[in-house]
PDB file of C-alpha atoms in Angstrom:
ATOM      1  CA  MET A 299      -2.571 -26.951  -2.705  1.00  0.00           C
ATOM      2  CA  PRO A 300      -6.330 -26.385  -2.447  1.00  0.00           C
ATOM      3  CA  SER A 301      -8.168 -25.038  -5.459  1.00  0.00           C
ATOM      4  CA  LEU A 302     -11.585 -24.045  -6.735  1.00  0.00           C
ATOM      5  CA  THR A 303     -13.028 -23.762 -10.200  1.00  0.00           C
ATOM      6  CA  ALA A 304     -14.179 -20.510 -11.812  1.00  0.00           C
ATOM      7  CA  ASP A 305     -17.450 -20.436 -13.757  1.00  0.00           C
ATOM      8  CA  ASP A 306     -15.578 -20.996 -17.031  1.00  0.00           C
ATOM      9  CA  GLY A 307     -13.782 -24.115 -15.786  1.00  0.00           C
ATOM     10  CA  VAL A 308     -10.408 -22.549 -14.958  1.00  0.00           C
ATOM     11  CA  ARG A 309      -8.759 -23.914 -11.795  1.00  0.00           C
ATOM     12  CA  LEU A 310      -7.701 -21.257  -9.274  1.00  0.00           C
ATOM     13  CA  ASP A 311      -5.225 -22.352  -6.605  1.00  0.00           C
ATOM     14  CA  TYR A 312      -4.800 -20.770  -3.215  1.00  0.00           C
ATOM     15  CA  THR A 313      -3.065 -21.354   0.083  1.00  0.00           C
ATOM     16  CA  GLU A 314      -4.700 -20.846   3.441  1.00  0.00           C
ATOM     17  CA  TYR A 315      -3.131 -19.990   6.795  1.00  0.00           C
ATOM     18  CA  GLY A 316      -4.167 -18.742  10.199  1.00  0.00           C
ATOM     19  CA  ASP A 317      -7.422 -19.039  12.113  1.00  0.00           C
ATOM     20  CA  PRO A 318     -10.260 -20.523  10.006  1.00  0.00           C
ATOM     21  CA  ALA A 319     -12.701 -18.475  12.120  1.00  0.00           C
ATOM     22  CA  GLY A 320     -10.750 -15.213  11.754  1.00  0.00           C
ATOM     23  CA  ARG A 321     -11.589 -12.351   9.439  1.00  0.00           C
ATOM     24  CA  PRO A 322     -10.508 -13.373   5.929  1.00  0.00           C
ATOM     25  CA  VAL A 323      -7.609 -11.507   4.353  1.00  0.00           C
ATOM     26  CA  VAL A 324      -7.374 -12.265   0.626  1.00  0.00           C
ATOM     27  CA  LEU A 325      -3.978 -11.513  -0.921  1.00  0.00           C
ATOM     28  CA  LEU A 326      -3.827 -10.842  -4.685  1.00  0.00           C
ATOM     29  CA  ALA A 327      -0.401 -10.443  -6.273  1.00  0.00           C
ATOM     30  CA  GLY A 328       0.472  -8.296  -9.272  1.00  0.00           C
ATOM     31  CA  PHE A 329       1.203  -9.062 -12.901  1.00  0.00           C
ATOM     32  CA  LYS A 330       2.796 -12.495 -13.309  1.00  0.00           C
ATOM     33  CA  ALA A 331       3.502 -12.717  -9.570  1.00  0.00           C
ATOM     34  CA  PRO A 332       2.515 -15.905  -7.720  1.00  0.00           C
ATOM     35  CA  ALA A 333       0.711 -16.084  -4.392  1.00  0.00           C
ATOM     36  CA  THR A 334       4.047 -16.918  -2.760  1.00  0.00           C
ATOM     37  CA  THR A 335       4.932 -13.239  -3.263  1.00  0.00           C
ATOM     38  CA  TRP A 336       3.122 -12.656   0.036  1.00  0.00           C
ATOM     39  CA  ARG A 337       5.253 -15.116   2.038  1.00  0.00           C
ATOM     40  CA  TYR A 338       6.656 -12.387   4.298  1.00  0.00           C
ATOM     41  CA  GLN A 339       3.253 -10.837   5.061  1.00  0.00           C
ATOM     42  CA  VAL A 340       1.310 -14.061   5.696  1.00  0.00           C
ATOM     43  CA  PRO A 341       2.802 -14.794   9.165  1.00  0.00           C
ATOM     44  CA  ALA A 342       1.891 -11.338  10.500  1.00  0.00           C
ATOM     45  CA  PHE A 343      -1.739 -11.691   9.424  1.00  0.00           C
ATOM     46  CA  ALA A 344      -1.951 -15.275  10.678  1.00  0.00           C
ATOM     47  CA  ASP A 345      -0.386 -14.335  14.026  1.00  0.00           C
ATOM     48  CA  ALA A 346      -3.000 -11.566  14.339  1.00  0.00           C
ATOM     49  CA  GLY A 347      -5.755 -14.193  14.198  1.00  0.00           C
ATOM     50  CA  ARG A 348      -6.759 -13.668  10.569  1.00  0.00           C
ATOM     51  CA  ARG A 349      -7.742 -16.299   8.030  1.00  0.00           C
ATOM     52  CA  VAL A 350      -5.188 -15.635   5.290  1.00  0.00           C
ATOM     53  CA  LEU A 351      -5.751 -16.722   1.695  1.00  0.00           C
ATOM     54  CA  ALA A 352      -3.032 -16.112  -0.890  1.00  0.00           C
ATOM     55  CA  VAL A 353      -4.598 -16.646  -4.321  1.00  0.00           C
ATOM     56  CA  ASP A 354      -2.979 -17.588  -7.608  1.00  0.00           C
ATOM     57  CA  LEU A 355      -5.323 -16.039 -10.147  1.00  0.00           C
ATOM     58  CA  ARG A 356      -5.502 -17.475 -13.652  1.00  0.00           C
ATOM     59  CA  GLY A 357      -2.175 -17.465 -15.427  1.00  0.00           C
ATOM     60  CA  HIS A 358      -0.287 -16.989 -12.169  1.00  0.00           C
ATOM     61  CA  GLY A 359       1.583 -19.408  -9.941  1.00  0.00           C
ATOM     62  CA  THR A 360       0.128 -22.908 -10.056  1.00  0.00           C
ATOM     63  CA  SER A 361      -3.352 -21.976 -11.340  1.00  0.00           C
ATOM     64  CA  ASP A 362      -4.525 -22.868 -14.835  1.00  0.00           C
ATOM     65  CA  ARG A 363      -3.105 -20.817 -17.701  1.00  0.00           C
ATOM     66  CA  PRO A 364      -5.823 -20.363 -20.343  1.00  0.00           C
ATOM     67  CA  GLU A 365      -4.641 -19.336 -23.791  1.00  0.00           C
ATOM     68  CA  ASP A 366      -7.056 -16.410 -24.010  1.00  0.00           C
ATOM     69  CA  GLY A 367      -9.813 -14.600 -22.164  1.00  0.00           C
ATOM     70  CA  VAL A 368      -7.622 -13.105 -19.456  1.00  0.00           C
ATOM     71  CA  ASP A 369      -8.532  -9.461 -18.945  1.00  0.00           C
ATOM     72  CA  MET A 370      -9.244  -7.243 -15.969  1.00  0.00           C
ATOM     73  CA  ALA A 371     -12.968  -7.998 -15.998  1.00  0.00           C
ATOM     74  CA  ARG A 372     -12.251 -11.730 -15.916  1.00  0.00           C
ATOM     75  CA  ARG A 373      -9.779 -11.273 -13.071  1.00  0.00           C
ATOM     76  CA  GLY A 374     -12.478  -9.423 -11.126  1.00  0.00           C
ATOM     77  CA  ARG A 375     -14.884 -12.322 -11.691  1.00  0.00           C
ATOM     78  CA  ASP A 376     -12.183 -14.698 -10.441  1.00  0.00           C
ATOM     79  CA  VAL A 377     -12.115 -12.784  -7.158  1.00  0.00           C
ATOM     80  CA  ALA A 378     -15.879 -13.244  -7.002  1.00  0.00           C
ATOM     81  CA  ALA A 379     -15.369 -16.987  -7.578  1.00  0.00           C
ATOM     82  CA  VAL A 380     -12.943 -17.118  -4.645  1.00  0.00           C
ATOM     83  CA  LEU A 381     -15.174 -15.151  -2.270  1.00  0.00           C
ATOM     84  CA  GLU A 382     -18.308 -17.066  -3.237  1.00  0.00           C
ATOM     85  CA  GLY A 383     -16.664 -20.473  -3.573  1.00  0.00           C
ATOM     86  CA  LEU A 384     -15.150 -20.244  -0.095  1.00  0.00           C
ATOM     87  CA  ASP A 385     -18.151 -18.320   1.295  1.00  0.00           C
ATOM     88  CA  LEU A 386     -15.910 -15.499   2.503  1.00  0.00           C
ATOM     89  CA  ARG A 387     -17.685 -12.552   4.101  1.00  0.00           C
ATOM     90  CA  ASP A 388     -16.375  -9.389   5.725  1.00  0.00           C
ATOM     91  CA  ALA A 389     -13.126  -9.973   3.816  1.00  0.00           C
ATOM     92  CA  VAL A 390     -10.182  -7.628   3.552  1.00  0.00           C
ATOM     93  CA  LEU A 391      -8.897  -7.666  -0.026  1.00  0.00           C
ATOM     94  CA  VAL A 392      -5.218  -6.765  -0.395  1.00  0.00           C
ATOM     95  CA  GLY A 393      -3.843  -6.221  -3.885  1.00  0.00           C
ATOM     96  CA  GLY A 394      -0.325  -5.424  -4.973  1.00  0.00           C
ATOM     97  CA  SER A 395       0.063  -3.564  -8.266  1.00  0.00           C
ATOM     98  CA  MET A 396      -2.225  -5.286 -10.793  1.00  0.00           C
ATOM     99  CA  GLY A 397      -3.733  -7.199  -7.885  1.00  0.00           C
ATOM    100  CA  ALA A 398      -5.113  -3.859  -6.685  1.00  0.00           C
ATOM    101  CA  ASN A 399      -6.668  -3.191 -10.090  1.00  0.00           C
ATOM    102  CA  THR A 400      -8.200  -6.645  -9.875  1.00  0.00           C
ATOM    103  CA  ILE A 401      -9.912  -5.529  -6.670  1.00  0.00           C
ATOM    104  CA  TRP A 402     -11.294  -2.401  -8.393  1.00  0.00           C
ATOM    105  CA  SER A 403     -12.607  -4.597 -11.207  1.00  0.00           C
ATOM    106  CA  PHE A 404     -14.274  -6.942  -8.728  1.00  0.00           C
ATOM    107  CA  LEU A 405     -15.890  -4.069  -6.806  1.00  0.00           C
ATOM    108  CA  ALA A 406     -17.148  -2.421 -10.004  1.00  0.00           C
ATOM    109  CA  GLN A 407     -18.769  -5.663 -11.175  1.00  0.00           C
ATOM    110  CA  CYS A 408     -19.943  -7.231  -7.926  1.00  0.00           C
ATOM    111  CA  GLY A 409     -20.144  -4.535  -5.273  1.00  0.00           C
ATOM    112  CA  ALA A 410     -18.803  -4.731  -1.741  1.00  0.00           C
ATOM    113  CA  ASP A 411     -21.334  -6.987  -0.010  1.00  0.00           C
ATOM    114  CA  ARG A 412     -18.642  -9.509   0.960  1.00  0.00           C
ATOM    115  CA  VAL A 413     -15.899  -6.935   1.540  1.00  0.00           C
ATOM    116  CA  ALA A 414     -15.001  -5.078   4.733  1.00  0.00           C
ATOM    117  CA  ALA A 415     -11.998  -3.241   3.284  1.00  0.00           C
ATOM    118  CA  ALA A 416      -9.783  -2.987   0.235  1.00  0.00           C
ATOM    119  CA  VAL A 417      -6.061  -2.259   0.389  1.00  0.00           C
ATOM    120  CA  SER A 418      -4.206  -1.020  -2.682  1.00  0.00           C
ATOM    121  CA  ILE A 419      -0.433  -1.427  -2.658  1.00  0.00           C
ATOM    122  CA  ASP A 420       1.691   0.227  -5.332  1.00  0.00           C
ATOM    123  CA  GLN A 421      -1.244   1.125  -7.591  1.00  0.00           C
ATOM    124  CA  THR A 422      -3.708   3.990  -7.959  1.00  0.00           C
ATOM    125  CA  PRO A 423      -7.427   3.146  -8.217  1.00  0.00           C
ATOM    126  CA  LYS A 424      -7.321   4.176 -11.880  1.00  0.00           C
ATOM    127  CA  MET A 425      -5.758   1.772 -14.343  1.00  0.00           C
ATOM    128  CA  LEU A 426      -4.372   4.439 -16.689  1.00  0.00           C
ATOM    129  CA  ASN A 427      -3.707   8.008 -15.608  1.00  0.00           C
ATOM    130  CA  ASP A 428      -4.794  10.852 -17.873  1.00  0.00           C
ATOM    131  CA  GLU A 429      -4.984  14.652 -17.701  1.00  0.00           C
ATOM    132  CA  GLY A 430      -8.136  14.489 -15.573  1.00  0.00           C
ATOM    133  CA  TRP A 431      -6.513  12.340 -12.886  1.00  0.00           C
ATOM    134  CA  PRO A 432      -4.631  14.560 -10.388  1.00  0.00           C
ATOM    135  CA  PHE A 433      -3.335  11.754  -8.143  1.00  0.00           C
ATOM    136  CA  GLY A 434      -0.264  10.584 -10.017  1.00  0.00           C
ATOM    137  CA  PHE A 435       2.051  11.283 -12.881  1.00  0.00           C
ATOM    138  CA  TYR A 436       0.766  11.793 -16.383  1.00  0.00           C
ATOM    139  CA  GLY A 437       3.188  12.382 -19.214  1.00  0.00           C
ATOM    140  CA  TYR A 438       6.547  11.553 -17.690  1.00  0.00           C
ATOM    141  CA  ALA A 439       8.270  13.530 -20.432  1.00  0.00           C
ATOM    142  CA  GLN A 440       6.713  16.842 -19.334  1.00  0.00           C
ATOM    143  CA  PRO A 441       9.222  19.147 -17.664  1.00  0.00           C
ATOM    144  CA  THR A 442       8.391  19.833 -14.013  1.00  0.00           C
ATOM    145  CA  ALA A 443      11.531  21.524 -12.698  1.00  0.00           C
ATOM    146  CA  THR A 444      10.086  25.053 -12.979  1.00  0.00           C
ATOM    147  CA  ALA A 445       6.528  24.040 -12.182  1.00  0.00           C
ATOM    148  CA  THR A 446       7.174  23.865  -8.438  1.00  0.00           C
ATOM    149  CA  SER A 447       8.079  27.561  -8.344  1.00  0.00           C
ATOM    150  CA  GLN A 448       4.441  28.378  -9.187  1.00  0.00           C
ATOM    151  CA  PRO A 449       1.601  28.487  -6.617  1.00  0.00           C
ATOM    152  CA  ALA A 450       0.215  24.980  -5.974  1.00  0.00           C
ATOM    153  CA  SER A 451      -3.099  25.792  -7.642  1.00  0.00           C
ATOM    154  CA  ARG A 452      -1.299  26.673 -10.906  1.00  0.00           C
ATOM    155  CA  ARG A 453       1.082  23.711 -11.013  1.00  0.00           C
ATOM    156  CA  PRO A 454       0.438  20.981 -13.570  1.00  0.00           C
ATOM    157  CA  ALA A 455      -0.842  17.676 -12.193  1.00  0.00           C
ATOM    158  CA  THR A 456       2.636  16.201 -12.671  1.00  0.00           C
ATOM    159  CA  ALA A 457       4.012  18.639 -10.110  1.00  0.00           C
ATOM    160  CA  ARG A 458       1.077  18.546  -7.670  1.00  0.00           C
ATOM    161  CA  ARG A 459       1.244  14.783  -7.194  1.00  0.00           C
ATOM    162  CA  TRP A 460      -0.660  13.702  -4.077  1.00  0.00           C
ATOM    163  CA  ARG A 461      -0.842  17.192  -2.556  1.00  0.00           C
ATOM    164  CA  SER A 462      -3.845  17.987  -4.729  1.00  0.00           C
ATOM    165  CA  ALA A 463      -5.777  15.167  -3.085  1.00  0.00           C
ATOM    166  CA  GLY A 464      -5.701  16.710   0.385  1.00  0.00           C
ATOM    167  CA  CYS A 465      -4.941  13.259   1.726  1.00  0.00           C
ATOM    168  CA  GLY A 466      -3.914  14.496   5.156  1.00  0.00           C
ATOM    169  CA  TRP A 467      -0.333  13.287   4.843  1.00  0.00           C
ATOM    170  CA  CYS A 468       0.889  16.228   2.834  1.00  0.00           C
ATOM    171  CA  GLY A 469      -1.443  19.003   4.037  1.00  0.00           C
TER     172      GLY A 469
END
């Protein structure tokens, strides 16, 4: 399995499939999930002419497992190490669960110069929801059964869910 080394000496393993000249698609799995989590998606991207890289970030899969220093900021810098180390440009970053939060960390620290698109699967772009975040549940214990009988503008965020975002799917 090919690997590269992050700036702190940690080895990051990855697998590569598809067309080496195709647009890079970088797959980042969630908490404790290895790169092999993407085994069912890789063929579709490769068959579409993409350069597919499934990355084992630190502490995941076959990559090094440091005893400390693993936080979201470090994970974001590991994405930078992958993009820079492999000179990936115009990349599509795809993150599942905590892999999506890793993308947000990378973008916050490094910007989007090497990124064409970011795809978040099973994760909001906010690590922890709070009362000011209307795009997901906050306070699972709050009763919502009667909240839906109120006008949408008066419903608590727990009842509004995605409708408050005006995402186009829900109206």
